[in-house]
Amino acid sequence: SSVVEDQLDPFLLVEHELSILTNRLRSMVVAEVPKLASAAEYFFKLGVEGKRFRPMVLLLMATALNVHIPGPPSDAVVDALSEELRKRQQRVAEITEMIHVASLLHDDVLDDADTRRGIGSLNFVMGNKLAVLAGDFLLSRACVALASLKNTEVVSLIATAVEHLVTGETMQMTSTSEQRCRYTAILGSFRVSCFMHCDYFCCSMEYYLQKTYYKTASLISNSCKAIALLAGQTTEVSMLAYEYGKNLGLAFQLIDDILDFTGTSTSLGKGSLSDIRHKEGGDRGCRKGGGGRMAATRHGSGGDDGGQWCSRGGEEGIITAPILYAMEEFPQLRAVVDRGFHNPTDVDLALDYLGKSRGIQRARELAAKHATLASAAIDSLPESDDEDVRISRRALVDLTHRVITRTK
Ligand code: FPP
Ligand code: FPP
Ligand code: MG
Ligand code: MG
């Protein structure tokens, strides 16, 4: 690749700092009980650390918002202060990643997944109970690290993001269109009028976008804001950092949802809709692996909990933007969606409609709109002539393009 491209490669720009952060994460998740220790460190081991997308964004944001602390050039006090600030911002990146991994551990239990990051998921390898405990453990370690920052506003932002993860995950389990519409109706006056006058498509889309914000965008957006607050930025700048994270996260999830229909399981490293259809009727008579946005409900017991856990009705409502747009074009699809995809032929039927519709294209356009909003937030930051600041901002803008053009 060209030199220019490499200069903007977001991961290369923070490569060194990311590896330090990865090591710190490893030391932060050490537990005193051996069983818990091996569960907690599972996804922090070499080769399965994941993309570390969130820390990468947050470190770039930290540089992008760099303010020059006034003082004489090369003043030792000034240097010490900016070094201290950077450390605190790195803490936020570590906390964010730890919360993310905790949510993945719990998610894999809820989804009864068997793989994650190309290896066995923790619930699959050590059972549901330990996977839940390991997630709780990571969350509590993240809380301790958060407290050590001694900034109540930052604590509040991150705690809200955790609440949003839980809310978004629960919203995803709400399967009936009636329940979804009732939710959108209580959101606010605009949505009340939407509920009363506009159609099914409108409230389904509202619900989907709200759920997506909670599940995917809230953590990164609130963390971006925390980075800005730690830097002592104004409310305006903090909001721009928040807007960047929010719109980047939304664009990312929209593309993720598109790839669930168009991607293959080898390129994604996780299940996609196409192989879920082949997995039907697996060992426990349930569909496993997660990822399928239209996967029929999983009736199986998860892991070692003796079969008390049954997610009947859990997954049937996961219809995403492409299908929602297809439904707007082909109202007949609504009846199919409302049946909840218990029947594999309904999955095929929905895919046929999707193929005939502009659903994928319109979802891409929506992703592009959010990518544009994200890059506009960066462009609205107060000007800076610092070279590092400019490079980081360009990389953040460039990232919005990478997100919408990615194929895996
Ligand atoms: C992945 O979704 C999961 C999430 C983005 C969040 C899950 C959140 C919880 C389970 C709530 C608990 C939160 C904490 C902090 C303990 P996915 O199943 O669509 O994606 P996948 O294909 O990667 O599994
Ligand atoms: C797993 O996260 C998947 C999800 C939480 C749902 C979709 C989200 C993304 C694809 C990335 C989120 C984007 C932003 C801007 C925060 P992951 O793909 O990050 O998992 P990893 O940690 O294993 O790489
Ligand atoms: Mg899930
Ligand atoms: Mg999952």
Short mmCIF file of C-alpha atoms and ligand atoms in Angstrom, two decimals:
data_model
loop_
_atom_site.label_atom_id
_atom_site.label_comp_id
_atom_site.label_asym_id
_atom_site.label_seq_id
_atom_site.Cartn_x
_atom_site.Cartn_y
_atom_site.Cartn_z
CA SER A 1 0.00 0.00 0.00
CA SER A 2 1.04 3.59 -0.56
CA VAL A 3 2.86 5.74 1.96
CA VAL A 4 -0.14 8.04 2.28
CA GLU A 5 -2.39 5.09 3.04
CA ASP A 6 0.00 3.82 5.71
CA GLN A 7 0.18 7.26 7.28
CA LEU A 8 -3.54 7.13 7.79
CA ASP A 9 -3.75 3.50 8.86
CA PRO A 10 -5.46 4.04 12.20
CA PHE A 11 -4.01 0.93 13.80
CA LEU A 12 -0.45 1.71 12.67
CA LEU A 13 -0.68 5.20 14.14
CA VAL A 14 -1.31 3.88 17.64
CA GLU A 15 0.33 0.47 17.23
CA HIS A 16 2.93 0.95 19.95
CA GLU A 17 0.50 2.40 22.47
CA LEU A 18 -2.01 -0.37 21.72
CA SER A 19 0.54 -3.03 22.56
CA ILE A 20 1.31 -1.34 25.89
CA LEU A 21 -2.42 -1.15 26.53
CA THR A 22 -2.82 -4.83 25.73
CA ASN A 23 -0.16 -5.70 28.28
CA ARG A 24 -1.80 -3.53 30.89
CA LEU A 25 -5.11 -5.24 30.24
CA ARG A 26 -3.44 -8.60 30.86
CA SER A 27 -2.18 -7.42 34.23
CA MET A 28 -5.53 -5.89 35.13
CA VAL A 29 -7.47 -9.12 34.71
CA VAL A 30 -5.37 -11.31 36.99
CA ALA A 31 -7.63 -13.04 39.53
CA GLU A 32 -6.61 -14.81 42.74
CA VAL A 33 -8.66 -17.97 42.19
CA PRO A 34 -7.06 -20.08 39.43
CA LYS A 35 -10.31 -21.05 37.75
CA LEU A 36 -11.49 -17.46 37.59
CA ALA A 37 -8.02 -16.34 36.54
CA SER A 38 -7.96 -18.62 33.51
CA ALA A 39 -11.51 -17.63 32.55
CA ALA A 40 -10.86 -13.89 32.91
CA GLU A 41 -7.63 -13.89 30.91
CA TYR A 42 -9.08 -16.05 28.12
CA PHE A 43 -9.69 -13.30 25.56
CA PHE A 44 -6.66 -11.25 26.54
CA LYS A 45 -4.21 -13.89 25.40
CA LEU A 46 -1.87 -13.51 22.45
CA GLY A 47 -3.70 -14.00 19.17
CA VAL A 48 -7.25 -13.65 20.52
CA GLU A 49 -7.17 -10.04 21.70
CA GLY A 50 -9.62 -9.07 18.94
CA LYS A 51 -9.39 -5.99 16.80
CA ARG A 52 -9.16 -3.57 19.74
CA PHE A 53 -11.17 -1.20 17.63
CA ARG A 54 -12.45 0.83 20.54
CA PRO A 55 -9.05 1.54 22.15
CA MET A 56 -7.69 2.45 18.72
CA VAL A 57 -10.45 5.03 18.18
CA LEU A 58 -10.06 6.39 21.71
CA LEU A 59 -6.30 6.83 21.46
CA LEU A 60 -6.68 8.65 18.13
CA MET A 61 -9.39 10.80 19.71
CA ALA A 62 -7.06 11.62 22.59
CA THR A 63 -4.46 12.95 20.17
CA ALA A 64 -7.05 14.66 17.99
CA LEU A 65 -8.20 16.67 21.01
CA ASN A 66 -4.75 17.50 22.25
CA VAL A 67 -4.63 20.96 23.65
CA HIS A 68 -1.39 22.69 24.26
CA ILE A 69 -1.07 23.35 27.92
CA PRO A 70 0.26 26.90 28.06
CA GLY A 71 3.75 27.31 29.38
CA PRO A 72 7.29 27.88 28.16
CA PRO A 73 8.46 25.52 25.40
CA SER A 74 9.83 22.21 26.71
CA ASP A 75 8.79 22.97 30.27
CA ALA A 76 9.15 19.92 32.49
CA VAL A 77 5.93 20.68 34.36
CA VAL A 78 3.98 20.95 31.10
CA ASP A 79 5.44 17.67 29.86
CA ALA A 80 4.57 15.92 33.10
CA LEU A 81 1.02 17.22 32.92
CA SER A 82 0.43 16.03 29.36
CA GLU A 83 2.00 12.69 30.19
CA GLU A 84 -0.35 12.32 33.13
CA LEU A 85 -3.34 13.25 30.94
CA ARG A 86 -2.34 10.70 28.33
CA LYS A 87 -2.15 7.98 31.00
CA ARG A 88 -5.64 8.81 32.19
CA GLN A 89 -6.95 8.69 28.64
CA GLN A 90 -5.27 5.33 28.14
CA ARG A 91 -7.10 4.14 31.28
CA VAL A 92 -10.40 5.05 29.62
CA ALA A 93 -9.40 3.00 26.56
CA GLU A 94 -8.54 0.02 28.79
CA ILE A 95 -11.77 0.31 30.76
CA THR A 96 -13.78 0.49 27.54
CA GLU A 97 -12.14 -2.60 26.10
CA MET A 98 -12.64 -4.51 29.33
CA ILE A 99 -16.33 -3.66 29.41
CA HIS A 100 -16.56 -4.67 25.76
CA VAL A 101 -15.01 -8.08 26.45
CA ALA A 102 -17.25 -8.55 29.51
CA SER A 103 -20.28 -7.89 27.32
CA LEU A 104 -19.02 -10.39 24.74
CA LEU A 105 -18.70 -13.09 27.43
CA HIS A 106 -22.28 -12.50 28.51
CA ASP A 107 -23.48 -12.17 24.94
CA ASP A 108 -22.08 -15.58 24.04
CA VAL A 109 -23.99 -17.10 26.94
CA LEU A 110 -27.20 -15.41 25.80
CA ASP A 111 -26.61 -16.45 22.20
CA ASP A 112 -25.43 -19.93 23.14
CA ALA A 113 -22.46 -19.30 20.85
CA ASP A 114 -19.74 -21.87 20.40
CA THR A 115 -17.04 -19.72 18.80
CA ARG A 116 -15.62 -16.26 19.35
CA ARG A 117 -12.54 -14.67 17.76
CA GLY A 118 -11.83 -17.89 15.92
CA ILE A 119 -11.61 -20.08 19.04
CA GLY A 120 -14.14 -21.74 21.31
CA SER A 121 -16.23 -19.18 23.16
CA LEU A 122 -15.72 -19.14 26.94
CA ASN A 123 -19.20 -20.53 27.64
CA PHE A 124 -18.49 -23.34 25.20
CA VAL A 125 -15.10 -24.15 26.74
CA MET A 126 -15.76 -23.57 30.47
CA GLY A 127 -19.54 -23.47 30.68
CA ASN A 128 -22.13 -20.75 31.15
CA LYS A 129 -21.61 -20.30 34.86
CA LEU A 130 -17.93 -19.47 34.62
CA ALA A 131 -18.49 -17.32 31.55
CA VAL A 132 -21.04 -15.21 33.45
CA LEU A 133 -18.74 -14.93 36.46
CA ALA A 134 -15.76 -14.01 34.30
CA GLY A 135 -17.85 -11.27 32.67
CA ASP A 136 -18.86 -9.95 36.11
CA PHE A 137 -15.25 -10.06 37.19
CA LEU A 138 -14.06 -8.03 34.19
CA LEU A 139 -16.84 -5.56 34.80
CA SER A 140 -15.81 -5.12 38.43
CA ARG A 141 -12.16 -4.66 37.49
CA ALA A 142 -13.28 -2.01 35.01
CA CYS A 143 -15.20 -0.31 37.85
CA VAL A 144 -12.12 -0.22 40.07
CA ALA A 145 -10.05 1.30 37.26
CA LEU A 146 -12.82 3.81 36.62
CA ALA A 147 -12.94 4.84 40.27
CA SER A 148 -9.20 5.40 40.26
CA LEU A 149 -9.66 8.21 37.72
CA LYS A 150 -11.50 10.18 40.42
CA ASN A 151 -13.75 11.89 37.93
CA THR A 152 -17.44 11.45 38.73
CA GLU A 153 -18.60 12.73 35.35
CA VAL A 154 -16.52 10.11 33.57
CA VAL A 155 -17.83 7.43 35.95
CA SER A 156 -21.35 8.50 35.14
CA LEU A 157 -20.76 8.39 31.36
CA ILE A 158 -19.28 4.91 31.42
CA ALA A 159 -21.89 3.57 33.84
CA THR A 160 -24.60 4.87 31.51
CA ALA A 161 -22.94 3.08 28.60
CA VAL A 162 -23.03 -0.20 30.59
CA GLU A 163 -26.71 0.36 31.30
CA HIS A 164 -27.21 0.92 27.57
CA LEU A 165 -25.49 -2.35 26.71
CA VAL A 166 -27.92 -4.19 28.94
CA THR A 167 -30.91 -2.19 27.63
CA GLY A 168 -29.93 -2.76 24.00
CA GLU A 169 -29.44 -6.45 24.55
CA THR A 170 -32.85 -6.69 26.22
CA MET A 171 -34.49 -4.68 23.43
CA GLN A 172 -33.10 -7.19 20.97
CA MET A 173 -35.01 -9.93 22.78
CA THR A 174 -38.31 -8.11 22.34
CA SER A 175 -39.78 -9.97 19.46
CA THR A 176 -43.25 -8.80 18.63
CA SER A 177 -43.95 -5.75 16.52
CA GLU A 178 -46.63 -4.75 18.97
CA GLN A 179 -44.14 -4.63 21.85
CA ARG A 180 -41.72 -2.66 19.71
CA CYS A 181 -44.35 -0.12 18.78
CA ARG A 182 -45.41 0.27 22.38
CA TYR A 183 -41.80 1.04 23.26
CA THR A 184 -41.38 3.61 20.50
CA ALA A 185 -44.62 5.22 21.60
CA ILE A 186 -43.27 6.02 25.05
CA LEU A 187 -39.96 7.41 23.82
CA GLY A 188 -41.18 10.91 23.17
CA SER A 189 -43.75 13.13 21.59
CA PHE A 190 -42.35 12.80 18.09
CA ARG A 191 -42.52 9.08 18.38
CA VAL A 192 -45.97 9.16 19.91
CA SER A 193 -47.22 10.86 16.78
CA CYS A 194 -45.20 8.38 14.77
CA PHE A 195 -46.90 5.53 16.59
CA MET A 196 -50.34 6.88 15.94
CA HIS A 197 -50.06 8.08 12.36
CA CYS A 198 -47.27 6.33 10.65
CA ASP A 199 -46.84 2.77 9.72
CA TYR A 200 -45.19 -0.29 11.03
CA PHE A 201 -41.98 0.49 9.15
CA CYS A 202 -41.50 3.78 10.95
CA CYS A 203 -41.67 2.44 14.49
CA SER A 204 -39.67 -0.67 13.62
CA MET A 205 -36.91 1.53 12.22
CA GLU A 206 -36.99 3.81 15.28
CA TYR A 207 -36.73 0.80 17.52
CA TYR A 208 -33.91 -0.73 15.51
CA LEU A 209 -31.85 2.48 15.55
CA GLN A 210 -32.39 3.04 19.27
CA LYS A 211 -31.43 -0.55 20.01
CA THR A 212 -28.35 -0.22 17.81
CA TYR A 213 -27.28 2.96 19.58
CA TYR A 214 -27.55 1.22 22.95
CA LYS A 215 -25.89 -2.00 21.90
CA THR A 216 -23.07 -0.77 19.71
CA ALA A 217 -22.68 3.00 19.68
CA SER A 218 -23.21 4.10 23.27
CA LEU A 219 -20.01 2.61 24.70
CA ILE A 220 -17.74 4.15 22.09
CA SER A 221 -19.55 7.50 22.03
CA ASN A 222 -19.59 7.95 25.80
CA SER A 223 -15.95 6.88 25.99
CA CYS A 224 -15.02 9.40 23.31
CA LYS A 225 -16.75 12.04 25.41
CA ALA A 226 -14.85 10.87 28.49
CA ILE A 227 -11.57 11.31 26.60
CA ALA A 228 -12.58 14.90 25.83
CA LEU A 229 -13.66 15.66 29.40
CA LEU A 230 -10.38 14.37 30.82
CA ALA A 231 -8.58 16.74 28.44
CA GLY A 232 -10.56 19.61 29.97
CA GLN A 233 -12.37 20.29 26.70
CA THR A 234 -15.44 22.46 26.45
CA THR A 235 -18.97 21.04 26.37
CA GLU A 236 -19.09 21.80 22.63
CA VAL A 237 -15.93 19.83 21.86
CA SER A 238 -17.01 16.98 24.16
CA MET A 239 -20.28 16.77 22.24
CA LEU A 240 -18.40 16.58 18.92
CA ALA A 241 -16.31 13.71 20.29
CA TYR A 242 -19.54 12.04 21.40
CA GLU A 243 -21.17 12.60 17.99
CA TYR A 244 -18.17 11.10 16.24
CA GLY A 245 -18.33 7.92 18.34
CA LYS A 246 -22.08 7.63 18.05
CA ASN A 247 -22.20 7.97 14.28
CA LEU A 248 -19.15 5.79 13.72
CA GLY A 249 -20.72 3.09 15.89
CA LEU A 250 -24.06 3.30 14.08
CA ALA A 251 -22.34 3.13 10.67
CA PHE A 252 -20.30 0.17 11.88
CA GLN A 253 -23.34 -1.76 13.11
CA LEU A 254 -25.33 -1.04 9.95
CA ILE A 255 -22.50 -2.46 7.85
CA ASP A 256 -22.25 -5.40 10.27
CA ASP A 257 -25.93 -6.10 9.73
CA ILE A 258 -25.50 -5.91 5.96
CA LEU A 259 -22.52 -8.25 6.08
CA ASP A 260 -24.65 -10.71 8.01
CA PHE A 261 -26.56 -11.19 4.78
CA THR A 262 -23.73 -10.73 2.32
CA GLY A 263 -20.64 -11.98 4.16
CA THR A 264 -19.41 -15.51 4.57
CA SER A 265 -18.50 -17.14 7.85
CA THR A 266 -14.81 -17.60 6.99
CA SER A 267 -14.25 -13.93 6.22
CA LEU A 268 -16.15 -12.78 9.30
CA GLY A 269 -14.71 -15.30 11.74
CA LYS A 270 -18.19 -15.89 13.08
CA GLY A 271 -21.46 -17.39 12.02
CA SER A 272 -23.41 -15.78 9.23
CA LEU A 273 -26.94 -16.29 8.12
CA SER A 274 -25.96 -18.66 5.34
CA ASP A 275 -24.37 -21.27 7.59
CA ILE A 276 -26.93 -20.98 10.31
CA ARG A 277 -29.36 -22.55 7.90
CA HIS A 278 -27.10 -25.56 7.61
CA LYS A 279 -26.59 -25.82 11.36
CA GLU A 280 -30.26 -26.33 11.95
CA GLY A 281 -31.04 -29.37 14.04
CA GLY A 282 -27.59 -29.53 15.63
CA ASP A 283 -26.55 -31.57 18.67
CA ARG A 284 -29.03 -30.07 21.10
CA GLY A 285 -31.68 -29.51 18.56
CA CYS A 286 -31.09 -25.81 18.57
CA ARG A 287 -29.41 -23.30 16.35
CA LYS A 288 -26.16 -22.05 17.71
CA GLY A 289 -23.43 -19.61 16.96
CA GLY A 290 -25.25 -16.31 17.00
CA GLY A 291 -24.86 -13.82 14.23
CA GLY A 292 -27.91 -14.79 12.22
CA ARG A 293 -30.21 -11.81 12.21
CA MET A 294 -33.15 -13.96 11.28
CA ALA A 295 -32.16 -17.13 13.06
CA ALA A 296 -35.10 -19.02 14.42
CA THR A 297 -35.36 -19.27 18.18
CA ARG A 298 -32.98 -21.46 20.04
CA HIS A 299 -34.79 -23.92 22.17
CA GLY A 300 -31.68 -25.58 23.55
CA SER A 301 -30.33 -25.41 27.04
CA GLY A 302 -27.15 -23.42 27.27
CA GLY A 303 -23.99 -25.16 28.44
CA ASP A 304 -23.90 -26.39 32.00
CA ASP A 305 -26.97 -24.85 33.52
CA GLY A 306 -28.97 -28.02 33.42
CA GLY A 307 -31.47 -26.81 30.90
CA GLN A 308 -33.25 -24.19 33.00
CA TRP A 309 -32.27 -21.54 30.54
CA CYS A 310 -34.46 -21.47 27.52
CA SER A 311 -34.45 -18.54 25.18
CA ARG A 312 -37.68 -19.37 23.44
CA GLY A 313 -38.83 -16.25 21.70
CA GLY A 314 -35.47 -14.65 22.27
CA GLU A 315 -34.03 -14.18 18.85
CA GLU A 316 -36.97 -14.03 16.56
CA GLY A 317 -37.20 -10.26 16.47
CA ILE A 318 -33.73 -9.57 15.19
CA ILE A 319 -34.64 -7.89 12.00
CA THR A 320 -32.20 -5.27 10.89
CA ALA A 321 -32.16 -2.32 8.50
CA PRO A 322 -31.92 -4.30 5.22
CA ILE A 323 -35.05 -6.31 6.03
CA LEU A 324 -36.85 -3.27 7.41
CA TYR A 325 -36.28 -1.41 4.14
CA ALA A 326 -37.29 -4.48 2.14
CA MET A 327 -40.50 -4.55 4.20
CA GLU A 328 -41.27 -0.99 3.30
CA GLU A 329 -40.97 -1.88 -0.36
CA PHE A 330 -42.80 -5.20 -0.10
CA PRO A 331 -45.50 -4.96 2.59
CA GLN A 332 -46.19 -8.70 2.11
CA LEU A 333 -42.88 -9.31 3.89
CA ARG A 334 -44.36 -7.98 7.11
CA ALA A 335 -46.51 -11.07 7.59
CA VAL A 336 -43.43 -13.26 7.10
CA VAL A 337 -41.40 -11.26 9.63
CA ASP A 338 -44.25 -11.30 12.16
CA ARG A 339 -44.26 -15.11 12.09
CA GLY A 340 -40.84 -14.90 13.73
CA PHE A 341 -38.80 -17.15 11.43
CA HIS A 342 -39.54 -20.39 13.20
CA ASN A 343 -39.85 -21.94 9.79
CA PRO A 344 -36.71 -22.09 7.60
CA THR A 345 -38.78 -21.58 4.46
CA ASP A 346 -39.75 -18.17 5.87
CA VAL A 347 -36.05 -17.31 6.06
CA ASP A 348 -35.72 -18.18 2.37
CA LEU A 349 -38.83 -16.22 1.55
CA ALA A 350 -37.52 -13.15 3.37
CA LEU A 351 -34.17 -13.47 1.61
CA ASP A 352 -35.97 -13.59 -1.74
CA TYR A 353 -37.78 -10.37 -0.95
CA LEU A 354 -34.58 -8.82 0.29
CA GLY A 355 -32.84 -9.73 -2.97
CA LYS A 356 -35.61 -8.14 -5.02
CA SER A 357 -35.65 -5.01 -2.87
CA ARG A 358 -33.31 -2.08 -2.44
CA GLY A 359 -32.93 -3.04 1.22
CA ILE A 360 -29.20 -3.67 1.23
CA GLN A 361 -28.54 -0.55 -0.80
CA ARG A 362 -30.66 1.66 1.41
CA ALA A 363 -29.02 0.28 4.55
CA ARG A 364 -25.67 1.13 2.97
CA GLU A 365 -26.90 4.65 2.29
CA LEU A 366 -27.92 5.03 5.92
CA ALA A 367 -24.50 3.78 7.04
CA ALA A 368 -22.89 6.30 4.68
CA LYS A 369 -25.01 9.08 6.15
CA HIS A 370 -23.79 8.27 9.66
CA ALA A 371 -20.20 7.99 8.44
CA THR A 372 -20.55 11.48 6.97
CA LEU A 373 -21.96 12.83 10.24
CA ALA A 374 -19.02 11.29 12.10
CA SER A 375 -16.47 12.89 9.84
CA ALA A 376 -18.33 16.22 10.01
CA ALA A 377 -17.95 16.14 13.80
CA ILE A 378 -14.16 15.89 13.43
CA ASP A 379 -14.14 18.67 10.83
CA SER A 380 -16.04 20.91 13.25
CA LEU A 381 -13.34 20.72 15.92
CA PRO A 382 -11.49 23.97 16.62
CA GLU A 383 -8.57 24.29 14.24
CA SER A 384 -5.13 23.16 15.26
CA ASP A 385 -1.76 23.56 13.62
CA ASP A 386 -0.20 20.69 15.56
CA GLU A 387 0.93 18.02 13.11
CA ASP A 388 0.03 15.05 15.36
CA VAL A 389 -3.41 16.47 15.99
CA ARG A 390 -4.00 16.90 12.28
CA ILE A 391 -2.81 13.39 11.44
CA SER A 392 -5.05 11.84 14.11
CA ARG A 393 -8.05 13.81 12.89
CA ARG A 394 -7.39 12.75 9.31
CA ALA A 395 -7.14 9.14 10.48
CA LEU A 396 -10.46 9.41 12.33
CA VAL A 397 -12.09 10.85 9.20
CA ASP A 398 -10.43 8.19 7.05
CA LEU A 399 -11.76 5.54 9.45
CA THR A 400 -15.33 6.55 8.65
CA HIS A 401 -14.62 5.66 5.01
CA ARG A 402 -12.95 2.39 5.94
CA VAL A 403 -15.93 1.42 8.06
CA ILE A 404 -18.43 1.74 5.24
CA THR A 405 -16.26 0.09 2.61
CA ARG A 406 -15.20 -2.89 4.69
CA THR A 407 -16.11 -6.37 3.51
CA LYS A 408 -15.36 -8.29 6.68
C1 FPP B 1 -22.65 -8.50 20.62
O1 FPP B 1 -23.80 -8.62 19.86
C2 FPP B 1 -23.00 -8.03 22.00
C3 FPP B 1 -23.05 -6.76 22.44
C4 FPP B 1 -22.69 -5.61 21.61
C5 FPP B 1 -23.45 -6.39 23.83
C6 FPP B 1 -23.99 -7.47 24.69
C7 FPP B 1 -24.37 -6.93 26.02
C8 FPP B 1 -24.76 -7.69 27.04
C9 FPP B 1 -24.82 -9.17 26.94
C10 FPP B 1 -25.16 -7.04 28.33
C11 FPP B 1 -24.16 -7.31 29.44
C12 FPP B 1 -23.14 -6.26 29.47
C13 FPP B 1 -22.04 -6.22 30.31
C14 FPP B 1 -21.18 -5.01 30.33
C15 FPP B 1 -21.63 -7.32 31.22
P1 FPP B 1 -24.06 -9.76 18.78
O2 FPP B 1 -24.53 -11.02 19.43
O3 FPP B 1 -24.98 -9.14 17.79
O4 FPP B 1 -22.64 -9.92 18.10
P2 FPP B 1 -21.68 -11.15 17.90
O5 FPP B 1 -21.95 -11.64 16.53
O6 FPP B 1 -20.31 -10.56 18.04
O7 FPP B 1 -21.99 -12.18 18.94
C1 FPP B 2 -18.22 -7.57 18.44
O1 FPP B 2 -17.34 -6.50 18.59
C2 FPP B 2 -19.43 -7.15 17.73
C3 FPP B 2 -20.29 -6.24 18.21
C4 FPP B 2 -20.20 -5.67 19.55
C5 FPP B 2 -21.38 -5.78 17.36
C6 FPP B 2 -20.90 -5.01 16.15
C7 FPP B 2 -19.86 -4.02 16.44
C8 FPP B 2 -18.75 -3.87 15.70
C9 FPP B 2 -18.53 -4.73 14.51
C10 FPP B 2 -17.69 -2.86 16.05
C11 FPP B 2 -18.18 -1.70 16.84
C12 FPP B 2 -17.80 -0.40 16.27
C13 FPP B 2 -17.49 0.70 16.98
C14 FPP B 2 -17.21 1.98 16.30
C15 FPP B 2 -17.39 0.64 18.43
P1 FPP B 2 -15.96 -6.40 17.78
O2 FPP B 2 -16.22 -6.73 16.34
O3 FPP B 2 -15.32 -5.10 18.06
O4 FPP B 2 -15.21 -7.61 18.49
P2 FPP B 2 -13.68 -7.90 18.79
O5 FPP B 2 -13.36 -7.21 20.08
O6 FPP B 2 -13.63 -9.39 18.94
O7 FPP B 2 -12.83 -7.43 17.66
MG MG B 3 -26.10 -11.21 20.83
MG MG B 4 -23.63 -12.82 19.82
#
